[in-house]
Coordinates of C-alpha atoms in Angstrom, one line a residue:
M27 CA 52.2 17.4 -2.9
K28 CA 49.0 17.9 -4.9
F29 CA 47.0 15.9 -2.3
Q30 CA 48.5 18.1 0.5
L31 CA 47.4 21.3 -1.3
W32 CA 43.9 20.0 -1.8
F33 CA 43.7 18.9 1.9
W34 CA 44.9 22.2 3.3
G35 CA 42.7 24.1 0.8
A36 CA 39.6 22.2 2.0
F37 CA 40.7 22.6 5.6
L38 CA 41.0 26.4 5.2
L39 CA 37.7 26.7 3.3
F40 CA 35.9 24.8 6.1
F41 CA 36.9 27.5 8.5
A42 CA 36.0 30.2 6.0
L43 CA 32.6 29.0 4.9
P44 CA 30.8 26.2 6.8
F45 CA 32.3 27.0 10.3
P46 CA 31.0 30.6 10.6
C47 CA 27.5 29.4 9.5
I48 CA 27.5 26.6 12.1
L49 CA 28.7 29.0 14.8
Y50 CA 26.1 31.6 13.9
F51 CA 23.1 29.3 13.7
N52 CA 24.0 27.7 17.0
T53 CA 24.6 31.0 18.9
D54 CA 22.9 34.0 17.3
Y55 CA 20.0 32.6 15.4
P56 CA 17.2 33.6 15.4
V57 CA 17.9 37.3 16.0
A58 CA 15.7 38.8 18.8
F59 CA 14.1 42.2 18.0
S60 CA 16.2 43.8 20.8
D61 CA 19.4 42.5 19.3
R62 CA 18.8 43.8 15.8
S63 CA 21.1 46.5 14.3
G64 CA 20.0 50.0 13.8
P65 CA 19.0 51.0 10.2
W66 CA 22.3 52.9 9.5
L67 CA 24.5 50.2 11.0
A68 CA 22.6 47.6 9.0
L69 CA 23.2 49.4 5.8
L70 CA 26.9 49.9 6.7
L71 CA 27.2 46.1 7.4
L72 CA 25.4 45.3 4.2
G73 CA 27.8 47.6 2.2
A74 CA 30.8 46.0 4.0
S75 CA 29.5 42.5 3.2
V76 CA 29.0 43.2 -0.5
S77 CA 32.4 45.0 -0.7
L78 CA 34.2 42.0 0.8
W79 CA 32.5 39.6 -1.5
L80 CA 33.4 41.8 -4.5
G81 CA 37.0 41.7 -3.1
V82 CA 36.9 37.9 -3.1
L83 CA 35.5 37.8 -6.6
Y84 CA 38.3 40.2 -7.8
A85 CA 40.9 37.9 -6.2
Y86 CA 39.4 34.9 -7.9
L87 CA 39.3 36.6 -11.3
H88 CA 42.8 38.1 -10.9
Y89 CA 44.7 35.0 -9.7
L90 CA 42.7 32.0 -11.1
L91 CA 40.9 33.2 -14.3
L92 CA 42.9 36.0 -15.8
A93 CA 46.4 34.9 -14.7
P94 CA 46.8 32.2 -17.3
P95 CA 45.9 34.4 -20.3
R96 CA 48.1 37.2 -19.0
A97 CA 51.0 34.7 -18.6
L98 CA 50.4 33.4 -22.1
F99 CA 50.6 37.0 -23.5
R100 CA 53.7 37.7 -21.4
V101 CA 55.5 34.6 -22.6
R102 CA 54.7 35.5 -26.3
S103 CA 56.0 39.0 -25.8
I104 CA 59.2 37.8 -24.2
L105 CA 59.8 35.4 -27.1
T106 CA 59.3 38.3 -29.5
D107 CA 61.2 41.1 -27.7
G108 CA 63.1 39.5 -24.9
E109 CA 66.8 39.9 -24.1
P110 CA 68.7 36.8 -25.5
R111 CA 70.7 34.7 -23.1
E112 CA 72.4 31.3 -22.9
V113 CA 71.4 29.2 -19.9
R114 CA 73.2 26.2 -18.5
I115 CA 71.2 23.2 -17.2
E116 CA 72.4 22.6 -13.6
E117 CA 69.8 20.0 -12.6
A118 CA 67.1 18.1 -14.6
E119 CA 64.5 15.6 -13.6
Q120 CA 61.2 14.3 -15.0
T121 CA 58.2 15.2 -12.9
G122 CA 56.3 12.0 -13.8
V123 CA 53.6 14.1 -15.6
H124 CA 53.0 13.7 -19.3
V125 CA 51.3 16.2 -21.5
R126 CA 49.9 14.7 -24.7
G127 CA 52.4 11.9 -24.4
F128 CA 55.4 14.1 -23.8
A129 CA 57.3 14.1 -20.6
Q130 CA 57.3 17.1 -18.3
W131 CA 60.7 18.2 -16.9
K132 CA 61.8 20.2 -13.9
L133 CA 65.0 22.2 -14.7
K134 CA 67.3 24.3 -12.7
V135 CA 69.3 26.6 -15.0
A136 CA 72.1 29.1 -14.4
L137 CA 72.2 32.3 -16.3
Q138 CA 73.2 36.0 -16.2
N139 CA 70.4 38.4 -15.4
L140 CA 69.8 41.8 -17.1
S141 CA 72.7 43.4 -15.1
G142 CA 75.1 40.6 -15.8
T143 CA 74.8 39.0 -12.4
A144 CA 74.8 35.1 -12.2
I145 CA 71.5 33.7 -10.9
T146 CA 69.7 30.4 -11.0
E147 CA 66.1 29.8 -12.0
Q148 CA 63.6 26.9 -11.8
L149 CA 61.6 25.9 -14.9
V150 CA 58.9 23.3 -15.6
V151 CA 58.8 22.5 -19.3
V152 CA 57.4 19.8 -21.6
D153 CA 59.9 18.0 -23.9
S154 CA 58.1 17.9 -27.2
Q155 CA 61.3 16.9 -29.0
P156 CA 62.8 14.1 -26.9
Q157 CA 65.0 12.9 -29.7
R158 CA 67.1 16.0 -29.4
Q159 CA 68.0 15.2 -25.7
R160 CA 68.1 18.9 -24.9
F161 CA 67.5 18.6 -21.1
V162 CA 70.8 17.0 -20.1
V163 CA 72.9 18.5 -17.2
G164 CA 75.6 20.7 -18.7
N165 CA 73.8 21.5 -21.9
M166 CA 73.5 25.2 -23.0
L167 CA 70.1 26.4 -24.2
P168 CA 69.1 29.7 -25.8
A169 CA 66.6 31.7 -23.8
R170 CA 64.9 35.1 -23.6
L171 CA 64.6 37.4 -20.6
S172 CA 61.9 40.0 -20.1
R173 CA 63.2 43.5 -20.5
D174 CA 60.7 44.6 -17.9
P175 CA 60.9 41.9 -15.2
G176 CA 58.2 41.6 -12.7
V177 CA 55.2 39.3 -12.7
F178 CA 56.1 35.6 -13.4
P179 CA 57.3 34.5 -16.0
N180 CA 60.4 36.4 -16.7
M181 CA 62.4 33.9 -18.7
V182 CA 61.4 31.6 -21.5
L183 CA 63.4 29.0 -23.5
D184 CA 63.7 29.8 -27.2
G185 CA 61.3 27.7 -29.3
A186 CA 58.8 27.4 -26.5
Q187 CA 55.2 26.9 -27.6
P188 CA 53.0 28.3 -24.8
E189 CA 49.5 27.0 -24.4
I190 CA 46.6 27.5 -22.0
N191 CA 44.9 24.5 -20.3
T192 CA 41.5 25.5 -21.6
A193 CA 39.8 22.6 -19.7
S194 CA 41.2 23.8 -16.4
L195 CA 40.2 27.4 -17.3
W196 CA 36.6 26.3 -18.1
R197 CA 36.4 24.4 -14.8
R198 CA 37.6 27.5 -12.9
G199 CA 35.1 29.7 -14.8
V200 CA 32.2 27.3 -14.0
A201 CA 33.2 27.1 -10.4
G202 CA 33.4 30.9 -10.2
A203 CA 29.9 31.2 -11.7
I204 CA 28.5 28.7 -9.3
G205 CA 30.2 30.5 -6.4
V206 CA 28.6 33.9 -7.5
A207 CA 25.2 32.2 -7.8
L208 CA 25.5 30.6 -4.3
V209 CA 26.5 33.9 -2.7
F210 CA 23.6 35.7 -4.4
G211 CA 21.3 32.9 -3.3
A212 CA 22.6 33.2 0.3
Y213 CA 21.7 36.9 0.3
V214 CA 18.1 36.2 -1.0
L215 CA 17.6 33.3 1.5
A216 CA 18.9 35.2 4.4
Y217 CA 16.7 38.2 3.7
R218 CA 13.6 36.1 3.2
A219 CA 14.2 34.1 6.4
Q220 CA 15.3 37.0 8.6
H221 CA 14.0 40.4 7.5
E222 CA 10.6 40.1 9.4
G223 CA 9.5 43.3 7.7
I224 CA 12.3 45.5 9.0
G225 CA 14.9 45.0 6.3
W226 CA 18.5 44.1 6.8
T227 CA 18.6 44.9 10.5
F228 CA 19.2 41.2 11.2
L229 CA 22.8 41.7 10.0
S230 CA 25.5 41.8 12.7
F231 CA 29.2 41.5 12.9
S232 CA 28.9 37.8 13.5
H233 CA 26.6 37.1 10.5
P234 CA 28.1 34.6 7.9
L235 CA 27.4 37.1 5.1
L236 CA 30.0 39.3 6.7
V237 CA 32.3 36.8 8.4
C238 CA 32.8 34.4 5.5
P239 CA 34.1 37.0 3.0
L240 CA 36.2 38.6 5.7
V241 CA 38.0 35.3 6.4
L242 CA 38.5 34.7 2.7
C243 CA 40.0 38.2 2.2
G244 CA 42.2 37.6 5.2
Y245 CA 43.5 34.4 3.6
V246 CA 44.3 36.4 0.4
A247 CA 46.1 39.1 2.5
V248 CA 48.2 36.5 4.4
V249 CA 49.2 34.8 1.1
R250 CA 50.3 38.1 -0.3
V251 CA 52.3 38.9 2.8
L252 CA 54.0 35.5 2.7
A253 CA 54.8 35.9 -1.0
R254 CA 56.4 39.3 -0.2
M255 CA 58.4 37.9 2.7
L256 CA 59.7 35.0 0.5
H257 CA 60.4 37.3 -2.5
A258 CA 57.9 35.3 -4.5
D259 CA 55.9 38.3 -5.7
A260 CA 56.4 40.6 -8.7
R261 CA 58.7 42.9 -6.7
G262 CA 61.0 40.0 -5.7
E263 CA 61.0 38.5 -9.2
A264 CA 61.9 41.9 -10.7
L265 CA 64.8 42.3 -8.2
K266 CA 66.1 38.8 -9.1
F267 CA 66.2 39.5 -12.8
R268 CA 67.5 43.0 -12.8
G269 CA 69.4 43.2 -9.5
I270 CA 73.1 43.9 -9.4
G271 CA 75.2 41.4 -7.5
V272 CA 77.5 42.6 -4.7
Q273 CA 79.4 41.3 -1.7
A274 CA 77.9 42.8 1.5
T275 CA 79.1 42.9 5.1
V276 CA 76.8 41.6 7.8
L277 CA 76.4 44.1 10.6
D278 CA 73.8 42.3 12.7
V279 CA 71.7 39.1 12.7
R280 CA 68.6 38.7 14.8
Q281 CA 65.4 36.7 15.0
T282 CA 62.3 38.8 14.5
G283 CA 60.0 36.6 16.6
T284 CA 57.9 35.6 13.6
Y285 CA 57.6 31.9 12.6
I286 CA 56.4 30.4 9.4
N287 CA 55.7 26.7 9.5
E288 CA 57.5 26.7 12.8
Q289 CA 60.6 28.1 11.0
P290 CA 62.0 31.4 12.4
Q291 CA 62.3 34.6 10.4
V292 CA 65.7 36.2 10.6
E293 CA 66.6 39.8 9.9
F294 CA 70.0 40.8 8.5
S295 CA 71.4 44.3 8.7
V296 CA 74.0 44.7 6.0
E297 CA 76.3 47.2 4.5
Y298 CA 77.5 47.2 0.9
T299 CA 79.1 49.5 -1.7
D300 CA 77.1 50.1 -4.8
R301 CA 78.5 50.4 -8.4
E302 CA 78.9 54.1 -7.9
G303 CA 81.1 53.5 -4.9
V304 CA 78.5 54.8 -2.4
V305 CA 78.2 52.8 0.9
Q306 CA 74.6 51.7 1.4
H307 CA 72.8 50.2 4.4
A308 CA 69.9 47.8 4.1
K309 CA 67.9 45.2 6.0
L310 CA 66.4 42.0 4.7
R311 CA 64.4 39.2 6.2
R312 CA 64.2 35.5 5.3
I313 CA 62.8 32.3 6.7
V314 CA 65.5 29.9 7.9
A315 CA 65.2 26.2 8.9
L316 CA 65.8 25.6 12.5
I317 CA 68.7 23.3 11.8
D318 CA 70.4 26.0 9.7
L319 CA 70.3 28.7 12.4
A320 CA 73.9 27.9 13.5
Q321 CA 75.2 28.1 10.0
L322 CA 73.8 31.6 9.1
P323 CA 76.4 33.9 7.5
R324 CA 77.8 36.3 10.1
D325 CA 80.5 38.1 8.1
N326 CA 79.7 38.4 4.4
V327 CA 76.8 37.6 2.1
K328 CA 76.1 37.9 -1.6
L329 CA 73.3 40.3 -2.4
L330 CA 71.3 41.5 -5.3
Y331 CA 70.3 45.2 -5.0
D332 CA 67.8 47.2 -7.0
P333 CA 69.6 49.9 -9.0
D334 CA 66.5 52.1 -8.6
D335 CA 66.0 51.5 -4.9
R336 CA 69.3 50.7 -3.1
A337 CA 67.5 49.6 0.1
N338 CA 65.7 46.9 -1.8
V339 CA 68.0 43.8 -1.5
R340 CA 67.8 40.1 -1.4
M341 CA 70.3 37.3 -1.0
E342 CA 71.3 35.7 -4.3
D343 CA 70.1 32.3 -3.2
A344 CA 66.8 33.5 -1.6

């Protein structure tokens, strides 16, 4: 799995960074005087380029550098002020990874969320006390839930000792600093090689200084859209941990025409009665494996709905 992630990451980065440069230097370089941008357009393109690179830098800081410290702080706050719960281990298996000699486990646990609805959650934990044999299917473990669910994590086992992988964080920091230096160097080299005494007029819509950050920002946007569709973002996590369970009637099922990994997206139109007795209508979308299309629920489904936004729903197993 890790190899696949590295492969696809390298594949996408090739089309975001080297490929636009190869394309540009084989088609548009050098820039003829008649093809140069006007002064105002050049300044506009320069501003757009810098803004896009700043957006890439923000995404890098937000998701790769600042996320681990934020998660650590969140875990500690949940352990201190979280809502106590008992969770039951449904599935447990070792991942094959060891941290300081202790086995890492992947757990599937069943619990009641903040509204008392039964849900399941996946956890990856390190067993620092193997002699206690805590991670056995059927065991009950004390846990804490965030009282303000949202950004992962929202549940922590009691007694957890959260840590940050400082070596990984340092590597990310160094990589980020190198990336910033390379981008700054690219601006300097491009200006020295192409300005010809008339400034940034060599910039165009096909220049790598504009195309590369645009593609990278596009990747970030696509990932965020996919996370939203799969309820893997903060909004989906919040709904899972505070949503109210209800039985809903399926009014209509249709394919949207969107495919993710060659798997179709399906839209459900549903009707349910909330806890106040009011009939609500909502729509939800999910990605379905092709082999499961014939088994889609057509009559009733179990939903979680947001008590603050009754149109915000998700299937309990989504």
